[in-house]
Amino acid sequence: MKWLSHSPSNSRDWSTDQAVLPASRFDGQCVDVTGIRDCRYRSTTDFTVVHLESRYDLTQLDRLDFFVEPFSGWRGLAHTFLSFGFRDGRQLGISVEVRRERGQEFNLLGGLTGQFELMYVVATERDLVGLRAVHRGNPVYLYPIRAEPDRIRRMAESMLGRANSLRERPEFYNALYNTCTTNIVRHLNEVSDRRVPWWNPRVLFPGYSDRLAHTLGLIDSHRSVETERDSFEIGSVARSAIDDPDFSRRIRQA
């Protein structure tokens, strides 16, 4: 068993949607990204895996969005991910996830004992949001983040760089300190003047991470996360727009 060997690996029989690791080649202010996932989902188990490659000018980054996907009856359990927006309207999503082997399902004990590797999924918003809102039927909340373009660029460079490092030095996922949200906090701390400890309860229970972001002044909205949280939910719009070429624009009109 992996938890006995204590050796994370990139050489396993991976689930087809997580078999390809993204790679980024930095070229001055630009980056060439391969392995951008854009699956065509018919259900959570029936899908066609598609990977794209694209070149991005990081000086054209002008927005960052934070997504929260609760997946339990208790609000504290949730998945979080980010999407980087460019002036030409393109979006690049990055989701830190458990990397599953073929037929494998996540379980908390395995997430605490080194039975799963960690993966940075770089993907289209149609893939990341559509899977969760349309096919899992979970609520998805979209929060625009208040940040200067330079910090957004540095955040993107940090996350794409870490995705590269996992190609050479794989790591185990850990349900306490190496998760979707603890890694977002790690990258945030690299570019922010104000540090957030990974052991903050609203990081460990990421369903409350939107409250933390609001407290830190990171959410760029006059609406209150506490009293108007439902106004940030985009699930119904995502379901109606899943086949629209302007999917990313549509979900921001929710």
mmCIF file of N, CA and C in Angstrom, residues 29-87:
data_model
loop_
_atom_site.group_PDB
_atom_site.id
_atom_site.type_symbol
_atom_site.label_atom_id
_atom_site.label_comp_id
_atom_site.label_asym_id
_atom_site.label_seq_id
_atom_site.Cartn_x
_atom_site.Cartn_y
_atom_site.Cartn_z
ATOM 1 N N GLN A 29 7.372 37.361 -20.599
ATOM 2 C CA GLN A 29 6.079 37.682 -20.003
ATOM 3 C C GLN A 29 4.984 36.716 -20.436
ATOM 4 N N CYS A 30 5.329 35.760 -21.293
ATOM 5 C CA CYS A 30 4.336 34.818 -21.810
ATOM 6 C C CYS A 30 4.579 33.424 -21.244
ATOM 7 N N VAL A 31 3.558 32.585 -21.344
ATOM 8 C CA VAL A 31 3.678 31.202 -20.908
ATOM 9 C C VAL A 31 2.906 30.316 -21.877
ATOM 10 N N ASP A 32 3.524 29.213 -22.257
ATOM 11 C CA ASP A 32 2.877 28.205 -23.094
ATOM 12 C C ASP A 32 2.431 27.068 -22.184
ATOM 13 N N VAL A 33 1.132 26.810 -22.146
ATOM 14 C CA VAL A 33 0.571 25.803 -21.246
ATOM 15 C C VAL A 33 0.025 24.648 -22.072
ATOM 16 N N THR A 34 0.422 23.435 -21.720
ATOM 17 C CA THR A 34 -0.126 22.228 -22.334
ATOM 18 C C THR A 34 -0.863 21.425 -21.266
ATOM 19 N N GLY A 35 -1.708 20.513 -21.726
ATOM 20 C CA GLY A 35 -2.468 19.694 -20.782
ATOM 21 C C GLY A 35 -3.607 20.442 -20.129
ATOM 22 N N ILE A 36 -4.170 21.442 -20.826
ATOM 23 C CA ILE A 36 -5.329 22.172 -20.307
ATOM 24 C C ILE A 36 -6.560 21.296 -20.538
ATOM 25 N N ARG A 37 -7.165 20.833 -19.474
ATOM 26 C CA ARG A 37 -8.268 19.875 -19.614
ATOM 27 C C ARG A 37 -9.561 20.569 -20.025
ATOM 28 N N ASP A 38 -10.264 19.943 -20.958
ATOM 29 C CA ASP A 38 -11.546 20.475 -21.441
ATOM 30 C C ASP A 38 -12.458 19.292 -21.758
ATOM 31 N N CYS A 39 -12.751 18.498 -20.725
ATOM 32 C CA CYS A 39 -13.537 17.279 -20.917
ATOM 33 C C CYS A 39 -14.947 17.593 -21.400
ATOM 34 N N ARG A 40 -15.481 16.699 -22.218
ATOM 35 C CA ARG A 40 -16.874 16.762 -22.650
ATOM 36 C C ARG A 40 -17.649 15.755 -21.809
ATOM 37 N N TYR A 41 -18.344 16.255 -20.792
ATOM 38 C CA TYR A 41 -19.031 15.383 -19.843
ATOM 39 C C TYR A 41 -20.450 15.070 -20.307
ATOM 40 N N ARG A 42 -20.796 13.803 -20.223
ATOM 41 C CA ARG A 42 -22.186 13.379 -20.378
ATOM 42 C C ARG A 42 -22.765 12.998 -19.017
ATOM 43 N N SER A 43 -21.877 12.601 -18.112
ATOM 44 C CA SER A 43 -22.203 12.360 -16.708
ATOM 45 C C SER A 43 -20.872 12.397 -15.961
ATOM 46 N N THR A 44 -20.893 12.148 -14.662
ATOM 47 C CA THR A 44 -19.647 12.167 -13.902
ATOM 48 C C THR A 44 -18.738 10.999 -14.262
ATOM 49 N N THR A 45 -19.297 9.956 -14.849
ATOM 50 C CA THR A 45 -18.498 8.774 -15.196
ATOM 51 C C THR A 45 -18.387 8.541 -16.694
ATOM 52 N N ASP A 46 -19.127 9.290 -17.479
ATOM 53 C CA ASP A 46 -19.124 9.131 -18.936
ATOM 54 C C ASP A 46 -18.681 10.455 -19.552
ATOM 55 N N PHE A 47 -17.478 10.474 -20.098
ATOM 56 C CA PHE A 47 -16.942 11.721 -20.634
ATOM 57 C C PHE A 47 -15.861 11.421 -21.664
ATOM 58 N N THR A 48 -15.630 12.399 -22.514
ATOM 59 C CA THR A 48 -14.538 12.341 -23.477
ATOM 60 C C THR A 48 -13.451 13.293 -23.009
ATOM 61 N N VAL A 49 -12.251 12.768 -22.845
ATOM 62 C CA VAL A 49 -11.147 13.587 -22.352
ATOM 63 C C VAL A 49 -10.532 14.363 -23.517
ATOM 64 N N VAL A 50 -10.457 15.667 -23.349
ATOM 65 C CA VAL A 50 -9.841 16.547 -24.335
ATOM 66 C C VAL A 50 -8.812 17.405 -23.613
ATOM 67 N N HIS A 51 -7.647 17.562 -24.218
ATOM 68 C CA HIS A 51 -6.636 18.462 -23.668
ATOM 69 C C HIS A 51 -6.243 19.489 -24.722
ATOM 70 N N LEU A 52 -6.090 20.712 -24.274
ATOM 71 C CA LEU A 52 -5.747 21.825 -25.146
ATOM 72 C C LEU A 52 -4.358 22.344 -24.788
ATOM 73 N N GLU A 53 -3.829 23.173 -25.651
ATOM 74 C CA GLU A 53 -2.613 23.911 -25.327
ATOM 75 C C GLU A 53 -2.790 25.338 -25.825
ATOM 76 N N SER A 54 -2.210 26.274 -25.107
ATOM 77 C CA SER A 54 -2.406 27.672 -25.473
ATOM 78 C C SER A 54 -1.264 28.519 -24.933
ATOM 79 N N ARG A 55 -1.076 29.664 -25.560
ATOM 80 C CA ARG A 55 -0.069 30.637 -25.132
ATOM 81 C C ARG A 55 -0.792 31.824 -24.499
ATOM 82 N N TYR A 56 -0.292 32.267 -23.361
ATOM 83 C CA TYR A 56 -0.910 33.369 -22.633
ATOM 84 C C TYR A 56 0.123 34.466 -22.378
ATOM 85 N N ASP A 57 -0.314 35.698 -22.550
ATOM 86 C CA ASP A 57 0.491 36.859 -22.185
ATOM 87 C C ASP A 57 0.095 37.255 -20.766
ATOM 88 N N LEU A 58 0.972 37.016 -19.810
ATOM 89 C CA LEU A 58 0.627 37.242 -18.409
ATOM 90 C C LEU A 58 0.451 38.716 -18.076
ATOM 91 N N THR A 59 0.948 39.605 -18.929
ATOM 92 C CA THR A 59 0.719 41.031 -18.685
ATOM 93 C C THR A 59 -0.726 41.412 -18.985
ATOM 94 N N GLN A 60 -1.475 40.504 -19.612
ATOM 95 C CA GLN A 60 -2.872 40.777 -19.950
ATOM 96 C C GLN A 60 -3.845 40.250 -18.898
ATOM 97 N N LEU A 61 -3.330 39.687 -17.821
ATOM 98 C CA LEU A 61 -4.204 39.254 -16.731
ATOM 99 C C LEU A 61 -4.823 40.471 -16.053
ATOM 100 N N ASP A 62 -6.143 40.430 -15.867
ATOM 101 C CA ASP A 62 -6.778 41.576 -15.214
ATOM 102 C C ASP A 62 -7.861 41.195 -14.214
ATOM 103 N N ARG A 63 -8.056 39.895 -13.953
ATOM 104 C CA ARG A 63 -9.056 39.526 -12.951
ATOM 105 C C ARG A 63 -8.755 38.125 -12.417
ATOM 106 N N LEU A 64 -9.270 37.894 -11.225
ATOM 107 C CA LEU A 64 -9.111 36.608 -10.546
ATOM 108 C C LEU A 64 -10.416 36.297 -9.838
ATOM 109 N N ASP A 65 -10.884 35.066 -9.983
ATOM 110 C CA ASP A 65 -12.129 34.649 -9.343
ATOM 111 C C ASP A 65 -11.886 33.422 -8.477
ATOM 112 N N PHE A 66 -12.594 33.379 -7.368
ATOM 113 C CA PHE A 66 -12.502 32.309 -6.376
ATOM 114 C C PHE A 66 -13.819 31.546 -6.382
ATOM 115 N N PHE A 67 -13.741 30.225 -6.539
ATOM 116 C CA PHE A 67 -14.931 29.382 -6.605
ATOM 117 C C PHE A 67 -14.992 28.472 -5.379
ATOM 118 N N VAL A 68 -16.188 28.293 -4.858
ATOM 119 C CA VAL A 68 -16.419 27.385 -3.733
ATOM 120 C C VAL A 68 -17.534 26.424 -4.126
ATOM 121 N N GLU A 69 -17.256 25.123 -3.983
ATOM 122 C CA GLU A 69 -18.241 24.083 -4.298
ATOM 123 C C GLU A 69 -18.515 23.246 -3.046
ATOM 124 N N PRO A 70 -19.546 23.560 -2.270
ATOM 125 C CA PRO A 70 -19.917 22.675 -1.163
ATOM 126 C C PRO A 70 -20.408 21.335 -1.719
ATOM 127 N N PHE A 71 -20.044 20.243 -1.051
ATOM 128 C CA PHE A 71 -20.457 18.936 -1.564
ATOM 129 C C PHE A 71 -21.031 18.047 -0.470
ATOM 130 N N SER A 72 -21.468 18.655 0.619
ATOM 131 C CA SER A 72 -22.002 17.882 1.732
ATOM 132 C C SER A 72 -23.173 18.643 2.333
ATOM 133 N N GLY A 73 -23.964 17.943 3.128
ATOM 134 C CA GLY A 73 -25.047 18.609 3.827
ATOM 135 C C GLY A 73 -24.556 19.606 4.853
ATOM 136 N N TRP A 74 -23.290 19.457 5.266
ATOM 137 C CA TRP A 74 -22.695 20.412 6.197
ATOM 138 C C TRP A 74 -21.853 21.394 5.411
ATOM 139 N N ARG A 75 -22.039 22.660 5.661
ATOM 140 C CA ARG A 75 -21.408 23.704 4.855
ATOM 141 C C ARG A 75 -19.883 23.649 4.880
ATOM 142 N N GLY A 76 -19.285 23.162 5.952
ATOM 143 C CA GLY A 76 -17.834 23.226 6.090
ATOM 144 C C GLY A 76 -17.058 22.445 5.050
ATOM 145 N N LEU A 77 -17.655 21.397 4.484
ATOM 146 C CA LEU A 77 -16.960 20.576 3.497
ATOM 147 C C LEU A 77 -17.188 21.152 2.107
ATOM 148 N N ALA A 78 -16.099 21.476 1.420
ATOM 149 C CA ALA A 78 -16.220 22.098 0.101
ATOM 150 C C ALA A 78 -14.899 21.975 -0.642
ATOM 151 N N HIS A 79 -14.999 22.133 -1.959
ATOM 152 C CA HIS A 79 -13.815 22.233 -2.808
ATOM 153 C C HIS A 79 -13.696 23.680 -3.264
ATOM 154 N N THR A 80 -12.463 24.162 -3.393
ATOM 155 C CA THR A 80 -12.235 25.525 -3.862
ATOM 156 C C THR A 80 -11.257 25.506 -5.032
ATOM 157 N N PHE A 81 -11.392 26.463 -5.926
ATOM 158 C CA PHE A 81 -10.441 26.604 -7.025
ATOM 159 C C PHE A 81 -10.471 28.035 -7.534
ATOM 160 N N LEU A 82 -9.520 28.365 -8.405
ATOM 161 C CA LEU A 82 -9.366 29.724 -8.920
ATOM 162 C C LEU A 82 -9.496 29.744 -10.435
ATOM 163 N N SER A 83 -9.829 30.920 -10.962
ATOM 164 C CA SER A 83 -9.817 31.127 -12.405
ATOM 165 C C SER A 83 -9.189 32.483 -12.696
ATOM 166 N N PHE A 84 -8.238 32.480 -13.632
ATOM 167 C CA PHE A 84 -7.509 33.685 -14.013
ATOM 168 C C PHE A 84 -8.083 34.221 -15.321
ATOM 169 N N GLY A 85 -8.392 35.523 -15.339
ATOM 170 C CA GLY A 85 -9.025 36.130 -16.498
ATOM 171 C C GLY A 85 -8.098 37.076 -17.237
ATOM 172 N N PHE A 86 -8.158 37.013 -18.573
ATOM 173 C CA PHE A 86 -7.328 37.842 -19.440
ATOM 174 C C PHE A 86 -8.194 38.880 -20.153
ATOM 175 N N ARG A 87 -7.561 39.947 -20.599
ATOM 176 C CA ARG A 87 -8.296 41.049 -21.217
ATOM 177 C C ARG A 87 -9.001 40.637 -22.500
#
